[in-house]
Every structure is written in structure tokens, then in C-alpha cells.
XYZ file of C-alpha atoms in Angstrom:
552
model
C -38.213 -2.796 70.731
C -35.990 -4.591 73.205
C -32.680 -6.399 72.463
C -34.105 -9.830 72.199
C -36.556 -8.596 69.307
C -33.646 -6.875 67.587
C -31.577 -9.989 67.654
C -34.497 -12.019 66.396
C -35.213 -9.598 63.521
C -31.493 -9.538 62.617
C -31.559 -13.284 62.358
C -34.498 -13.229 60.265
C -32.920 -10.612 57.989
C -29.802 -12.469 57.667
C -31.414 -15.764 56.814
C -33.643 -14.126 54.188
C -30.626 -12.483 52.413
C -28.742 -15.821 52.523
C -31.631 -17.643 50.964
C -32.096 -14.997 48.284
C -28.328 -15.158 47.590
C -28.356 -18.916 47.130
C -31.583 -18.930 44.855
C -29.935 -16.037 42.872
C -27.092 -18.470 42.187
C -29.349 -20.890 40.278
C -29.000 -19.076 36.810
C -25.392 -19.672 37.014
C -25.920 -23.440 37.249
C -28.819 -24.127 34.884
C -32.307 -23.242 33.782
C -34.201 -25.077 36.613
C -36.258 -23.470 39.353
C -35.824 -23.938 43.131
C -39.163 -25.680 43.387
C -38.294 -28.280 40.899
C -37.522 -31.831 42.076
C -34.803 -32.326 39.467
C -31.919 -29.904 38.919
C -29.797 -30.226 35.845
C -26.602 -28.199 36.116
C -26.301 -27.561 32.392
C -23.897 -24.629 32.939
C -21.364 -27.018 34.494
C -21.871 -29.825 31.848
C -19.032 -29.134 29.546
C -17.366 -32.582 29.177
C -18.287 -36.077 27.819
C -19.888 -37.300 30.962
C -23.666 -38.177 30.678
C -26.436 -35.800 31.775
C -26.991 -37.726 34.953
C -23.625 -36.826 36.391
C -24.762 -33.214 36.471
C -28.344 -33.686 37.758
C -29.487 -33.700 41.394
C -32.839 -35.224 42.285
C -34.945 -34.515 45.468
C -37.686 -36.967 44.915
C -36.316 -39.237 47.895
C -36.283 -36.237 50.382
C -39.426 -36.134 52.630
C -41.490 -33.192 51.813
C -41.110 -31.276 55.140
C -37.332 -31.229 54.822
C -36.919 -30.789 51.017
C -36.276 -27.143 51.157
C -33.341 -27.426 53.485
C -31.742 -30.185 51.467
C -32.058 -27.870 48.488
C -30.361 -25.017 50.287
C -27.684 -27.396 51.321
C -27.133 -28.406 47.701
C -26.717 -24.941 46.709
C -24.206 -24.376 49.561
C -22.080 -27.324 48.323
C -18.910 -26.664 46.343
C -18.129 -30.326 45.441
C -18.876 -31.810 42.043
C -22.523 -32.164 41.096
C -22.392 -36.058 41.206
C -20.785 -36.028 44.672
C -23.326 -33.469 45.962
C -26.065 -35.638 44.682
C -24.709 -38.676 46.439
C -24.702 -36.713 49.807
C -28.275 -35.432 49.266
C -29.499 -39.118 48.723
C -27.547 -40.019 52.015
C -29.323 -37.203 53.805
C -32.686 -38.227 52.430
C -32.233 -41.772 53.911
C -31.502 -40.206 57.340
C -34.500 -37.931 57.143
C -36.648 -40.901 56.275
C -35.311 -42.867 59.379
C -36.344 -39.811 61.457
C -39.914 -39.782 60.212
C -40.180 -43.569 60.543
C -39.076 -43.766 64.017
C -40.036 -40.347 65.612
C -42.569 -38.772 63.116
C -41.917 -35.397 61.664
C -39.447 -33.312 63.611
C -38.536 -29.769 62.574
C -34.914 -29.827 61.248
C -33.793 -27.404 64.010
C -35.118 -29.804 66.668
C -32.994 -32.873 65.614
C -30.726 -33.532 68.580
C -27.720 -35.746 69.342
C -29.956 -38.537 70.641
C -31.532 -38.816 67.142
C -28.163 -38.940 65.454
C -26.973 -41.627 67.956
C -30.005 -43.800 67.095
C -29.168 -43.548 63.456
C -25.554 -44.271 64.199
C -26.592 -47.577 66.077
C -28.962 -48.338 63.106
C -25.792 -48.006 60.644
C -23.772 -50.379 62.870
C -26.513 -53.012 62.607
C -26.734 -52.674 58.875
C -24.880 -54.616 56.328
C -23.159 -51.529 55.038
C -19.384 -51.432 54.646
C -17.495 -49.447 57.240
C -16.421 -46.983 54.458
C -19.965 -46.521 53.417
C -21.018 -45.737 56.997
C -17.962 -43.275 57.239
C -19.190 -41.591 54.245
C -22.798 -41.463 55.532
C -21.898 -39.937 58.844
C -19.485 -37.405 57.288
C -22.351 -36.262 54.920
C -24.618 -35.721 57.967
C -21.861 -33.700 59.629
C -21.437 -31.560 56.592
C -25.146 -31.064 56.343
C -25.736 -29.842 59.837
C -22.538 -27.756 59.846
C -23.670 -25.926 56.581
C -27.195 -25.417 58.050
C -25.555 -23.232 60.856
C -25.145 -20.575 58.199
C -28.926 -19.865 58.619
C -29.477 -17.877 61.881
C -32.800 -19.512 62.489
C -30.819 -22.790 63.072
C -29.223 -23.578 66.447
C -25.411 -23.247 66.600
C -24.990 -26.607 68.229
C -24.412 -29.248 65.580
C -26.109 -32.536 66.632
C -23.414 -34.825 65.093
C -20.243 -35.736 66.788
C -17.137 -33.940 66.031
C -15.178 -37.183 65.294
C -16.624 -39.616 62.796
C -17.458 -42.775 64.822
C -16.889 -44.986 61.823
C -13.169 -45.307 61.068
C -12.460 -45.392 57.312
C -10.496 -48.370 56.140
C -7.810 -47.611 53.646
C -7.811 -50.417 51.293
C -4.767 -51.446 49.270
C -4.618 -49.048 46.343
C -6.237 -50.890 43.511
C -5.806 -47.782 41.334
C -2.011 -47.804 41.672
C 0.539 -48.516 38.920
C 0.125 -51.337 36.469
C 3.056 -53.836 36.812
C 5.848 -53.194 34.410
C 5.516 -56.685 32.669
C 1.837 -55.962 32.141
C 2.105 -52.534 30.798
C 4.885 -53.581 28.397
C 2.642 -56.363 27.101
C -0.174 -53.868 26.637
C 2.165 -51.563 24.736
C 3.232 -54.310 22.404
C -0.400 -55.335 21.699
C -1.566 -51.817 21.046
C 1.316 -51.155 18.595
C 0.564 -54.354 16.639
C -1.364 -53.282 13.724
C -2.307 -56.927 12.766
C -4.683 -57.102 15.787
C -8.291 -56.044 15.103
C -8.353 -53.113 17.440
C -10.400 -49.983 16.283
C -8.424 -46.872 15.608
C -10.367 -44.874 18.287
C -9.528 -47.414 20.933
C -5.791 -47.617 19.951
C -5.633 -43.696 19.901
C -7.316 -43.420 23.323
C -5.005 -46.028 24.735
C -1.935 -44.095 23.694
C -3.364 -40.827 24.964
C -3.942 -42.277 28.507
C -0.722 -44.146 28.360
C 1.448 -41.169 27.206
C -0.240 -38.250 29.189
C -1.456 -38.102 32.794
C -4.924 -37.030 32.151
C -8.280 -38.208 33.461
C -10.444 -40.240 31.087
C -13.077 -37.653 30.988
C -10.559 -35.060 29.795
C -9.297 -37.263 26.971
C -12.908 -38.098 25.784
C -13.795 -34.354 25.929
C -10.901 -33.550 23.391
C -12.174 -31.538 20.457
C -11.190 -32.541 16.864
C -9.189 -29.322 16.561
C -7.074 -30.302 19.548
C -3.781 -30.088 17.628
C -1.851 -26.854 16.735
C 1.501 -26.816 15.005
C 4.506 -24.995 16.300
C 7.897 -25.263 14.661
C 9.137 -28.902 15.227
C 6.490 -29.446 17.838
C 2.641 -29.766 18.081
C 0.721 -28.191 20.998
C -1.976 -30.808 22.140
C -4.868 -29.067 23.748
C -6.797 -31.085 26.372
C -9.645 -29.559 28.451
C -9.870 -30.122 32.229
C -13.056 -29.997 34.219
C -11.694 -30.907 37.506
C -14.048 -29.334 40.053
C -11.957 -29.173 43.118
C -8.276 -28.342 43.888
C -8.783 -24.730 42.972
C -10.621 -25.016 39.723
C -13.559 -22.535 39.417
C -14.020 -22.832 35.691
C -12.955 -24.943 32.636
C -9.351 -24.730 31.706
C -7.451 -25.949 28.614
C -4.087 -27.676 29.022
C -1.674 -26.952 26.295
C 0.885 -29.672 25.975
C 3.969 -29.368 23.691
C 4.706 -32.644 21.834
C 8.004 -33.030 19.904
C 7.210 -34.445 16.623
C 9.654 -37.260 16.697
C 9.796 -40.812 18.062
C 6.850 -41.642 20.254
C 5.452 -38.093 20.176
C 5.181 -38.381 16.327
C 3.440 -41.888 16.666
C 0.759 -40.359 19.000
C 0.278 -37.186 16.835
C -0.221 -39.266 13.725
C -2.763 -41.470 15.499
C -4.732 -38.287 16.456
C -4.591 -37.028 12.741
C -5.844 -40.342 11.476
C -8.718 -40.422 14.071
C -9.702 -36.892 13.307
C -10.120 -37.879 9.590
C -12.098 -41.016 10.630
C -14.416 -38.946 12.795
C -15.087 -36.447 10.078
C -15.939 -39.166 7.633
C -18.414 -40.837 10.183
C -20.090 -37.513 10.667
C -20.501 -37.062 6.875
C -22.175 -40.498 6.607
C -24.356 -40.814 9.669
C -27.154 -38.735 11.258
C -26.265 -37.431 14.679
C -28.590 -38.023 17.764
C -29.656 -34.911 19.573
C -27.496 -35.609 22.728
C -24.282 -36.105 20.798
C -21.470 -33.452 20.969
C -20.322 -33.121 17.356
C -17.223 -31.160 18.209
C -15.536 -34.101 19.957
C -12.625 -36.188 18.631
C -14.122 -39.411 19.950
C -17.258 -39.905 18.103
C -17.654 -43.665 17.494
C -20.021 -46.448 16.350
C -21.502 -49.094 18.668
C -19.076 -51.963 19.073
C -17.660 -54.515 21.521
C -14.637 -56.987 21.615
C -15.335 -60.642 21.163
C -13.263 -63.881 20.578
C -13.239 -65.590 17.252
C -11.017 -68.464 16.308
C -8.669 -67.793 19.221
C -8.247 -64.121 18.105
C -9.802 -60.732 18.625
C -12.855 -59.746 16.724
C -14.702 -56.463 16.888
C -18.530 -56.932 16.711
C -20.673 -53.836 15.578
C -24.118 -53.867 17.109
C -26.597 -54.350 14.287
C -29.292 -52.617 16.356
C -27.327 -49.324 16.070
C -25.984 -49.807 12.588
C -26.259 -46.327 11.624
C -25.845 -44.534 14.909
C -22.979 -42.734 16.592
C -22.192 -41.826 20.058
C -19.764 -40.054 22.291
C -17.754 -42.425 24.642
C -17.804 -41.930 28.410
C -15.392 -43.424 31.021
C -17.185 -46.617 32.173
C -17.483 -47.671 28.569
C -13.685 -47.780 28.224
C -13.285 -49.716 31.343
C -15.831 -52.332 30.023
C -13.807 -52.579 26.738
C -10.643 -53.195 28.816
C -12.549 -56.024 30.662
C -13.481 -57.507 27.369
C -10.041 -57.200 25.748
C -7.836 -58.353 28.624
C -8.840 -62.077 28.618
C -8.527 -62.044 24.765
C -4.929 -60.759 24.999
C -4.345 -63.030 27.985
C -1.911 -60.436 29.716
C -0.894 -61.606 33.082
C 1.480 -60.482 35.895
C 4.506 -62.081 37.232
C 2.385 -64.428 39.401
C 0.254 -65.499 36.407
C -2.769 -63.404 37.539
C -5.023 -61.903 34.727
C -4.703 -58.113 35.182
C -7.598 -55.950 34.088
C -6.394 -52.302 34.051
C -8.608 -49.266 34.514
C -8.345 -45.901 32.788
C -7.132 -44.173 35.984
C -4.219 -46.625 36.495
C -2.754 -45.474 33.244
C -2.715 -41.958 34.725
C -0.365 -43.180 37.418
C 1.946 -44.828 34.897
C 2.006 -41.989 32.612
C 3.144 -39.567 35.252
C 6.346 -41.643 36.104
C 6.989 -43.454 32.778
C 5.892 -41.831 29.604
C 5.594 -38.242 30.852
C 9.130 -37.259 30.003
C 9.121 -38.680 26.477
C 7.543 -35.465 24.918
C 9.206 -32.601 26.757
C 7.230 -30.643 29.324
C 8.143 -27.913 31.824
C 7.242 -28.161 35.469
C 4.282 -25.818 35.087
C 2.997 -27.911 32.147
C 3.423 -30.994 34.409
C 1.102 -29.273 36.827
C -1.382 -28.586 34.009
C -1.147 -32.198 32.870
C -1.803 -33.700 36.249
C -4.391 -31.097 37.240
C -2.507 -30.069 40.277
C -2.548 -26.558 41.356
C 0.501 -26.475 43.628
C 4.128 -27.405 43.427
C 4.104 -30.006 46.200
C 2.780 -32.669 44.017
C 5.199 -32.132 41.034
C 8.432 -30.914 42.421
C 9.859 -34.403 42.732
C 9.375 -34.837 38.872
C 11.654 -31.782 38.038
C 15.124 -33.486 38.159
C 13.652 -36.487 36.139
C 12.178 -34.080 33.596
C 15.527 -32.508 32.837
C 17.394 -35.765 32.815
C 14.773 -37.356 30.422
C 15.070 -34.378 28.175
C 18.823 -34.954 27.977
C 18.275 -38.659 27.322
C 15.978 -37.797 24.434
C 18.297 -35.383 22.633
C 21.402 -37.312 23.148
C 19.479 -40.545 22.036
C 18.339 -38.860 18.732
C 21.872 -38.560 17.464
C 23.013 -41.996 18.989
C 26.031 -40.323 20.399
C 28.671 -42.530 22.038
C 29.212 -42.362 25.786
C 31.475 -39.657 27.238
C 33.981 -42.311 28.357
C 34.617 -43.562 24.772
C 34.539 -40.151 23.030
C 37.800 -38.535 21.801
C 39.215 -35.448 23.252
C 42.260 -33.197 22.321
C 44.855 -31.652 24.734
C 47.972 -29.945 23.696
C 48.029 -31.359 20.219
C 47.327 -34.888 21.366
C 44.114 -36.697 20.469
C 42.866 -39.466 22.803
C 40.210 -42.200 22.321
C 40.475 -42.023 18.429
C 41.543 -44.573 15.940
C 45.108 -44.389 14.752
C 44.410 -43.593 11.098
C 42.100 -40.656 11.888
C 44.510 -39.314 14.484
C 47.392 -39.378 12.036
C 45.204 -37.562 9.476
C 44.047 -34.764 11.794
C 47.566 -34.307 13.067
C 48.889 -33.304 9.705
C 46.963 -30.032 9.642
C 44.598 -29.554 12.770
C 43.550 -26.008 11.719
C 41.831 -27.506 8.718
C 39.448 -29.384 10.879
C 38.672 -26.643 13.521
C 34.833 -26.380 14.233
C 32.623 -23.452 15.138
C 32.775 -21.126 18.145
C 31.813 -21.313 21.722
C 31.621 -18.427 24.195
C 32.772 -15.976 21.469
C 35.875 -17.907 20.421
C 36.428 -19.818 17.136
C 38.058 -23.230 16.707
C 36.968 -24.718 20.052
C 36.833 -28.282 18.779
C 37.991 -30.506 15.958
C 35.759 -32.377 13.322
C 37.155 -35.890 13.071
C 35.127 -36.533 9.898
C 38.187 -36.596 7.620
C 36.108 -37.577 4.625
C 35.047 -34.205 3.772
C 32.566 -32.525 6.299
C 33.040 -28.750 6.340
C 32.303 -27.635 10.036
C 32.500 -23.990 9.022
C 29.517 -24.390 6.637
C 26.991 -24.307 9.496
C 25.902 -21.089 11.284
C 24.624 -23.186 14.236
C 27.700 -24.529 16.177
C 25.322 -26.834 18.215
C 25.169 -28.913 15.036
C 28.756 -29.745 15.696
C 28.222 -30.380 19.410
C 25.391 -32.817 18.500
C 27.716 -34.848 16.142
C 29.656 -37.861 17.185
C 32.534 -36.526 15.036
C 33.126 -33.562 17.329
C 36.310 -33.729 19.292
C 36.415 -31.039 22.236
C 39.695 -29.278 23.091
C 40.750 -29.441 26.756
C 42.267 -25.927 26.630
C 38.750 -24.385 26.039
C 37.188 -26.113 28.921
C 36.391 -22.821 30.639
C 34.523 -21.671 27.489
C 32.490 -24.798 27.547
C 31.588 -24.181 31.113
C 30.613 -20.640 30.470
C 28.330 -21.583 27.730
C 26.757 -24.443 29.843
C 26.096 -21.955 32.750
C 24.482 -19.513 30.238
C 22.127 -22.130 28.895
C 21.318 -23.519 32.426
C 20.221 -19.880 33.346
C 17.915 -20.003 30.320
C 16.493 -23.314 31.540
C 15.695 -21.871 34.950
C 14.223 -18.598 33.349
C 11.914 -20.382 30.954
C 10.886 -23.566 32.833
C 7.990 -21.919 34.454
C 6.662 -20.080 31.484
C 4.257 -22.067 29.313
C 4.425 -19.612 26.420
C 8.205 -20.350 26.213
C 8.056 -24.095 25.903
C 9.961 -24.099 22.659
C 12.746 -21.878 24.360
C 12.865 -24.281 27.214
C 13.178 -27.402 24.909
C 15.958 -25.625 22.903
C 17.900 -24.682 26.111
C 17.600 -28.277 27.603
C 18.961 -29.575 24.206
C 22.018 -27.234 24.369
C 22.557 -28.086 28.080
C 22.487 -31.820 27.258
C 25.219 -31.579 24.539
C 27.530 -29.241 26.589
C 27.103 -31.447 29.681
C 28.323 -34.376 27.565
C 31.298 -32.401 26.307
C 32.261 -31.334 29.806
C 32.243 -34.933 30.871
C 34.370 -35.832 27.888
C 36.796 -33.215 29.038
C 36.814 -34.464 32.512
C 37.459 -37.920 31.400
C 40.389 -36.570 29.213
C 41.916 -34.758 32.142
C 41.832 -37.971 34.069
C 43.249 -39.931 31.355
C 46.063 -37.310 30.823
C 46.858 -37.350 34.587
C 47.161 -41.138 34.478
C 49.502 -41.042 31.447
C 51.670 -38.481 33.050
C 51.824 -40.511 36.272
C 52.588 -43.554 34.391
C 55.475 -41.689 32.524
C 56.974 -40.692 35.882
C 56.623 -44.317 37.103
C 58.266 -45.571 34.047
C 61.157 -43.108 34.444
C 61.536 -44.090 38.123
C 61.570 -47.738 37.323
C 64.017 -47.491 34.407
C 67.505 -48.450 35.584
C 70.306 -45.990 35.063
C 72.353 -46.375 31.984
C 75.524 -47.520 33.856
C 73.635 -50.408 35.443
């Protein structure tokens, strides 16, 4: 056997093994067979999207080419719906080949055939972006076919896509501030006839940067309690960016303020869903584990207000929501609320736009680590989230300092060498009689590193947690213990750095940020006190200098 025959046999053997390997993958995708004209990827269908998003059909592909398009579909690693779109594009190209040249074996298709189709696309009424996508799909198709040794190594398409993609102004960017605030007010107004499920969904997409499919795929048991927090579990089914299988994002939510508001909505919706399941028969295609199981309804106008109309044709039916339904509801509700931007334009938001706003606006209201932000946004690397880190910590501080309504560091009192500054005369006089009586808890191993200015009867030594004093507006730091405050601050900052990347230590991280917040405020109070003390000393010296001698 000569070398030419050896190479030919090797190619045949390689192609045979590759085909067997691809066909062997089918059981990991669904229960279909390679010969079927419709493939339902049931193994990938784990979210609330309809079955069609996980189905690829080959009815449009000419018979002589169908086997190659199927192998191509098995080689693709993109989402099922995206692969389906590309297969449809390729089918149109192959129909063009048959119509103009008759049947040509796939390996005989050359550059002149591709150029003819390119010219055909230029004469069509397609948008430039659609032509760009069409040509890139053909590029991908022929590149992947080179994995089969029976195919030529020369790819017939051009290396550079001849259709330049036009980057349109981002319509999916952030919603204007005026518009989003108007939506917030409307969705917190309980007098408006807005169903609980839509109100809850709004605040979930408003508060957390998740995709609508992820929110609609939440289970009824998505809440887990943990100390003063709840852990909100949201599934992610993103099929690129490093995801190979489903993941669950665990988001810690502080049960106070806005976090409490969202958690209570989820609890209320869970109860409503369970009641619906008890009273209605479930269709076969419904997922009964989901939180968002709803009746058929739409928004309509009635007497100048909002009215929810339940479809009488589906009086006793329930369904799972999917993304396009939510956008349709926003289209119905927007004109009823008459929410407009600064220029008076009616703005109809989309669910994906709320994701942009949540990342930069509401994200920091509930306390996440950087790693958890990556889980929230679905990003697998730090490049997309590192610019949030500083804002994250600063917002944490804002939360904790705001909870106690503490006065600013510039106006807060401070003690130095027995003198108390920035405190009313009556309280100062009372504290000066016996300062030791009002000494607070310890810091950095030392006792009495502050004064309690609550002269009405608070017993600061009655607490075993000295941060309760730091979090109190009555606390007066002592300047001589500035080094101790700094040492304690550095300790807790080290805890912040150590726990920020560990999702299992979310509570530790949140506690450390709280302590850092209070200590940073105390340090600022001390710094202001030092500056004030320096100014007073300087003024005393100036007064002495300007005082005339007694003999004058």
C-alpha cells in the first residue's frame, strides 16, 4: 500500500471516528435520533423558556446537504436557539446553490459560489446587520466542516466579512433616572391595580442584575434564612461565557429596608402561587416548581386608570411566564402610567434594561461581595466587575451608617485632654463632673476608649459588644486613643480583604464592613478634632500676640 492510499485511509478513519463521537453526544442533549428532522434538546431545557427555544429543525435544509448541517449543529457550542438560527441561514444558502447551480457536493462549493451569494445578499432588502450575520454563519459552517478530513482545507468564504456590522445606538442601555424613579413610585403604590406577580417581578429585575429567564426560573423555595439575612437562590442558564452546566447564584439579602421589602414580596407571592396550585388543574407543559405560576391576564385602561383583565377563555388555566410576555406587559402598562423622559417622550422599558440599572443603582442596597457580583451578573472573570468593588464597600458603609441616622463626622463631638468639643454646654458640664462614670467599652484591648454622652442613664458597660457604642450617636471618641482606633480599623480591613472573595463567608464580610464603617467614621471625627484643636491653639497664640503689654 503506497503513501497516498495510507493518507486516504487515515482520513476516512478520522472522519468516521469524528462522526461517531458527535452522534454519541446526542444522548447528552435529548432523546432524538440523528435521522430525525426535529431535535429537541430536552437535557438543556432547564429554564422557563418555551420548548421552541431548545429545538432545531432541519426541514428547510435540502436533502443532499442535510447530514452535513446536522453534524455542524452537533459541533456548535452556542445556545440551541442561536444554533437553530444559523442552521436556517445555511439552509437558505444551500437552496440558493441548488436553484442556481443544481446540486453540488458540499466539498465542491468554491469561492465563486460564495461570491455569487454575496452579490445576491447585496441586492436583497436585508439589513446590513442581517447580511453580516448571514455571512458569518457561512464562515463558521465551512470552518467547522474542515474538521472532517474528507473536506478540503480551503475555506471558500472570505476571511474578512464583506458586510460591515453597524453598531446601533444601544437601545438596551440604562433607563433615564427620571423614568426609573417614576416606575419605582408606581410599583410601590399599592393603590394601583397591579397584580402581585408583576409587582414582585419588577422589584426582582429592578434590584438584582439578573436576566429575565433567570428570574422566571426561580423556584418557590428560593429563600433560605441566615441570621439577619436571607439567601436568595436564582438559577442561571447562560450558555456561553464559561458555563457548561446550570448554576445557582446565592445572593445574601439584608432583611432591612429595601431588602426586607423585596423578601416580603417573594414570601407573599409564594403563598399566592401555592393557593393557585391548590385551586387549579395544571397543564402538562407547566413547571409546578416555579415561583411565577400565573393566570392569564392583561393590562387595560378603565376610567382613566389601570384595570387588570383576566381572559375568560382561560378562566381556570395557569401558565409559566416567559420573557416576551413581560415585555408585552410593559408595553401595555407604560401608556397607562404615562411615564415620560425629560423631553416628554414615552419610554417603554425592556426587562434587559433593568439589568443595566440594577448593576449600577440598586445592586449595593443589599450587601454583596465581589465574587457574588460576578455570580449576579453571570460574568466569569473580574474584568467586568472590578470597577464595582470600591462602590460596593462605600455603599455598604452608607447602609450601616444610615441605619443609625448618625450625624456627620464634622458635627460629632470628640474629647481631647479632658476637653469635649462639638457638644452642647449642658451635656459637657455634666460629663466633666465625673468622666470615668461615662467611659464606654474597649478597643484594641483597652477599656474606656470613649465617652457616652447619654447622661440620662445609658449604661455603656452593660453591653458585651462594644460596636453597639460605636454605632451610637451618643458615643464620644477620645483623641488619645487614636492609635487604638486605627489598629482596630486595620484589623477589620484585613478581615474584609480575606472574606470578600468567599461566598460562604458573606455574613463575615458584611459584619466586617459594618465595623469598618463605624471605625472609619470615628477616625474622621478624631481627625476633625485634631484640626479643631490646632486651630484653637493657633488662635490662643494669636490672641496672646495681639494682646498689648500691661504697661501700655
